[in-house]
Structures are given as structure tokens and as C-alpha cells.
CSV table of C-alpha atoms in Angstrom, one decimal:
chain,number,residue,atom,x,y,z
A,99,UNK,CA,1.2,41.8,25.8
A,100,UNK,CA,2.9,42.9,22.5
A,101,UNK,CA,0.7,45.0,19.8
A,102,UNK,CA,0.2,43.6,15.9
A,103,UNK,CA,2.1,46.0,13.4
A,104,UNK,CA,-0.2,47.3,10.5
A,105,UNK,CA,1.4,47.4,7.2
A,106,UNK,CA,1.0,51.6,6.6
A,107,UNK,CA,-0.6,51.0,2.9
A,108,UNK,CA,-3.1,48.1,5.2
A,109,UNK,CA,-3.4,51.2,7.5
A,110,UNK,CA,-4.7,53.3,3.8
A,111,UNK,CA,-6.3,51.3,3.0
A,112,UNK,CA,-8.7,50.5,5.7
A,113,UNK,CA,-9.2,54.4,6.2
A,114,UNK,CA,-10.2,54.9,2.0
A,115,UNK,CA,-12.6,52.4,3.2
A,116,UNK,CA,-14.4,54.0,5.8
A,117,UNK,CA,-13.6,57.7,3.8
A,118,UNK,CA,-15.3,56.6,0.7
A,119,UNK,CA,-18.5,54.9,3.2
A,120,UNK,CA,-18.7,57.6,5.3
A,121,UNK,CA,-18.5,60.5,2.6
A,122,UNK,CA,-21.6,57.9,0.8
A,123,UNK,CA,-23.8,57.6,4.1
A,124,UNK,CA,-23.5,61.7,4.5
A,125,UNK,CA,-24.5,62.1,0.9
A,126,UNK,CA,-28.0,60.3,0.9
A,127,UNK,CA,-28.6,60.5,4.7
A,128,UNK,CA,-27.9,64.5,3.2
A,129,UNK,CA,-25.5,65.1,7.3
A,130,UNK,CA,-22.2,65.7,7.3
A,131,UNK,CA,-21.1,63.0,10.4
A,132,UNK,CA,-17.1,63.2,11.1
A,133,UNK,CA,-14.8,61.1,10.7
A,134,UNK,CA,-14.6,58.0,13.6
A,135,UNK,CA,-11.7,57.6,14.8
A,136,UNK,CA,-10.1,54.0,13.7
A,137,UNK,CA,-7.9,52.0,16.2
A,138,UNK,CA,-6.0,47.9,15.3
A,139,UNK,CA,-7.2,46.9,19.3
A,140,UNK,CA,-9.4,44.7,19.2
A,141,UNK,CA,-8.8,40.6,20.6
A,142,UNK,CA,-9.7,37.1,20.5
A,143,UNK,CA,-12.2,36.2,17.4
A,144,UNK,CA,-14.0,39.5,17.0
A,145,UNK,CA,-13.1,41.4,13.6
A,146,UNK,CA,-14.0,44.4,15.2
A,147,UNK,CA,-15.8,46.3,17.6
A,148,UNK,CA,-18.0,50.2,17.1
A,149,UNK,CA,-17.6,52.2,20.3
A,150,UNK,CA,-21.0,54.8,19.3
A,151,UNK,CA,-20.4,57.0,22.2
A,152,UNK,CA,-17.3,57.3,21.7
A,153,UNK,CA,-17.7,57.4,17.2
A,154,UNK,CA,-14.9,54.4,17.5
A,155,UNK,CA,-14.0,51.6,15.3
A,156,UNK,CA,-11.7,48.7,16.9
A,157,UNK,CA,-10.4,46.2,14.3
A,158,UNK,CA,-8.3,43.4,14.8
A,159,UNK,CA,-5.2,43.4,13.6
A,160,UNK,CA,-4.5,39.5,13.4
A,161,UNK,CA,-7.7,39.1,10.8
A,162,UNK,CA,-7.2,41.9,9.7
A,163,UNK,CA,-3.5,41.0,8.0
A,164,UNK,CA,-4.6,37.2,7.4
A,165,UNK,CA,-7.6,38.9,5.5
A,166,UNK,CA,-6.6,41.9,3.8
A,167,UNK,CA,-9.5,43.1,1.3
A,168,UNK,CA,-11.9,40.9,2.3
A,169,UNK,CA,-11.4,41.9,5.3
A,170,UNK,CA,-12.1,45.9,4.9
A,171,UNK,CA,-15.1,45.4,2.5
A,172,UNK,CA,-16.6,43.5,5.2
A,173,UNK,CA,-16.0,44.3,8.3
A,174,UNK,CA,-15.0,48.2,8.1
A,175,UNK,CA,-18.8,49.2,6.5
A,176,UNK,CA,-20.2,46.9,9.3
A,177,UNK,CA,-18.7,48.6,11.6
A,178,UNK,CA,-19.9,52.2,10.5
A,179,UNK,CA,-22.7,51.0,10.1
A,180,UNK,CA,-23.3,49.9,13.2
A,181,UNK,CA,-21.9,54.0,14.4
A,182,UNK,CA,-24.0,55.9,11.3
A,183,UNK,CA,-27.0,53.8,12.5
A,184,UNK,CA,-26.7,54.6,16.9
A,185,UNK,CA,-26.2,58.5,15.3
A,186,UNK,CA,-29.4,58.5,12.7
A,187,UNK,CA,-31.5,56.4,15.0
A,188,UNK,CA,-30.6,57.3,18.1
A,189,UNK,CA,-29.6,54.6,21.1
A,190,UNK,CA,-32.6,52.5,21.1
A,191,UNK,CA,-31.8,50.1,18.0
A,192,UNK,CA,-31.6,46.2,18.0
A,193,UNK,CA,-27.4,46.2,16.5
A,194,UNK,CA,-28.3,44.2,13.7
A,195,UNK,CA,-31.6,44.9,13.2
A,196,UNK,CA,-33.7,46.5,10.4
A,197,UNK,CA,-31.9,50.1,11.1
A,198,UNK,CA,-29.0,48.1,10.6
A,199,UNK,CA,-29.7,46.5,8.0
A,200,UNK,CA,-30.5,49.4,6.2
A,201,UNK,CA,-27.8,51.5,6.8
A,202,UNK,CA,-25.0,48.7,5.3
A,203,UNK,CA,-27.6,47.4,2.0
A,204,UNK,CA,-29.7,50.8,0.5
A,205,UNK,CA,-26.5,53.2,2.3
A,206,UNK,CA,-23.2,52.1,1.8
A,207,UNK,CA,-24.3,49.3,-1.0
A,208,UNK,CA,-22.6,46.1,1.0
A,209,UNK,CA,-24.2,42.8,2.2
A,210,UNK,CA,-25.7,42.6,5.4
A,211,UNK,CA,-23.9,39.9,7.0
A,212,UNK,CA,-23.7,39.8,10.7
A,213,UNK,CA,-21.1,37.6,11.5
A,214,UNK,CA,-17.6,37.3,9.3
A,215,UNK,CA,-16.9,33.9,8.1
A,216,UNK,CA,-12.2,34.3,9.2
A,217,UNK,CA,-10.5,31.7,10.2
A,218,UNK,CA,-10.1,32.5,13.6
A,219,UNK,CA,-7.6,29.8,14.6
A,220,UNK,CA,-4.6,31.5,15.1
A,221,UNK,CA,-6.5,34.2,17.5
A,222,UNK,CA,-8.7,31.8,19.4
A,223,UNK,CA,-8.3,31.0,23.5
A,224,UNK,CA,-7.7,28.2,25.0
A,225,UNK,CA,-11.0,26.4,25.9
A,226,UNK,CA,-11.8,23.7,28.9
A,227,UNK,CA,-14.2,20.5,28.3
A,228,UNK,CA,-17.4,20.7,30.5
A,229,UNK,CA,-20.7,18.5,30.3
A,230,UNK,CA,-24.5,18.2,31.7
A,231,UNK,CA,-27.1,15.9,30.7
A,232,UNK,CA,-27.1,16.6,27.8
A,233,UNK,CA,-24.0,17.6,25.7
A,234,UNK,CA,-20.4,19.0,25.6
A,235,UNK,CA,-19.7,22.2,26.3
A,236,UNK,CA,-16.0,24.7,25.5
A,237,UNK,CA,-15.8,27.6,28.4
A,238,UNK,CA,-13.4,30.3,27.3
A,239,UNK,CA,-10.6,30.1,29.6
A,240,UNK,CA,-12.1,33.7,31.8
A,241,UNK,CA,-15.6,31.8,32.4
A,242,UNK,CA,-13.2,28.5,34.1
A,243,UNK,CA,-11.5,30.7,35.9
A,244,UNK,CA,-14.4,31.9,37.8
A,245,UNK,CA,-16.1,28.7,37.7
A,246,UNK,CA,-12.5,27.3,40.0
A,247,UNK,CA,-13.2,30.3,41.8
A,248,UNK,CA,-16.6,29.5,43.0
A,249,UNK,CA,-17.3,33.4,41.8
A,250,UNK,CA,-19.4,32.2,39.3
A,251,UNK,CA,-21.1,28.4,37.9
A,252,UNK,CA,-23.0,27.7,34.3
A,253,UNK,CA,-26.3,25.8,32.9
A,254,UNK,CA,-26.6,24.9,30.1
A,255,UNK,CA,-29.3,27.0,28.1
A,256,UNK,CA,-30.8,23.4,26.7
A,257,UNK,CA,-31.4,21.1,29.5
A,258,UNK,CA,-30.5,23.8,31.9
A,259,UNK,CA,-28.4,21.8,34.4
A,260,UNK,CA,-25.4,23.0,36.3
A,261,UNK,CA,-21.6,22.7,34.5
A,262,UNK,CA,-19.2,20.5,35.4
A,263,UNK,CA,-16.0,20.6,34.3
A,264,UNK,CA,-15.0,17.4,32.6
A,265,UNK,CA,-11.0,16.5,34.7
A,266,UNK,CA,-10.1,13.8,31.3
């Protein structure tokens, strides 16, 4: 798989934001958390992921290139807040619970939004149509292949019936 090249100026903007927010958190929390590792290996429609035990933030290079400053302003603090909450409160807190919202708003000074609103057409993978008794569903390639290999079955969370592949 070909990796997306991120211009150095954009990487520097990401790191500047991360360092500013980390310094703010360290000052307000009266701690000295180290700088997390940041890489650009996130794939799919997720803008970023925080790997708590590894003190690592993975960012989606395609969405970063397409959205630049809004991505930096929203996603970098969002993922950093996950790491800070893990270090400050421990592992037993809800991913987007009150501790995370507090960290985002009171400590980092950023609006606490759980999901991004970026256009994802360029990073969205092919889906397959499935049906149940009440609606249409779209399964990812991975889930569709599991169904085809008879390794998994999926049910509608509303009517509880088994999803079946829609053949034309």
C-alpha cells in the first residue's frame, strides 16, 4: 500500500498544535506528561486514534491533507485528550465520558465533539448491500467476506433478523 506524503509544513503544524495543547495541560494539571509519538498511518474514515498504552497518536494522512487546519484544530486535541485522560484518570473511564469532555473543554480549551464532520468519500471503502425485515444495510468488505466464507452472521439491531446479501 502506497503511503500518503505529508508536507513538512503540515507535519510541523500538527506538532505545534500538539505541543501547545500538551504544555497547556501540563501547566493546568501541574504535571509533566511527555510528548506522545505521532504518526500518519490511520486508515479508513477515522480521522485519528489514540493508542493509550503506547502513548501514540495515529492520524489519517488523507483527511489531514484534505482538511488541514480544521483537522489540526479538532483532531489533534481530541486524540491528545484521550491520552491525557488515560494518564490522569486511569484506564477505567468512558472513551468520550465526562472526564474526556472536561479535559477537552476545561483543560485544552476545545469544544468536545465525539466525531468529525469531514467528507470521507475519498477514504470510504466499498460496501455491500444487505437486507433484513425492516431496512437496508451496508456491510464493509471485511464483514461481507466473513459472511461469504461462513465465518460470521450479522443481525439487525432493530428487528433482530439475520442480514442476507442482496443479490440484484
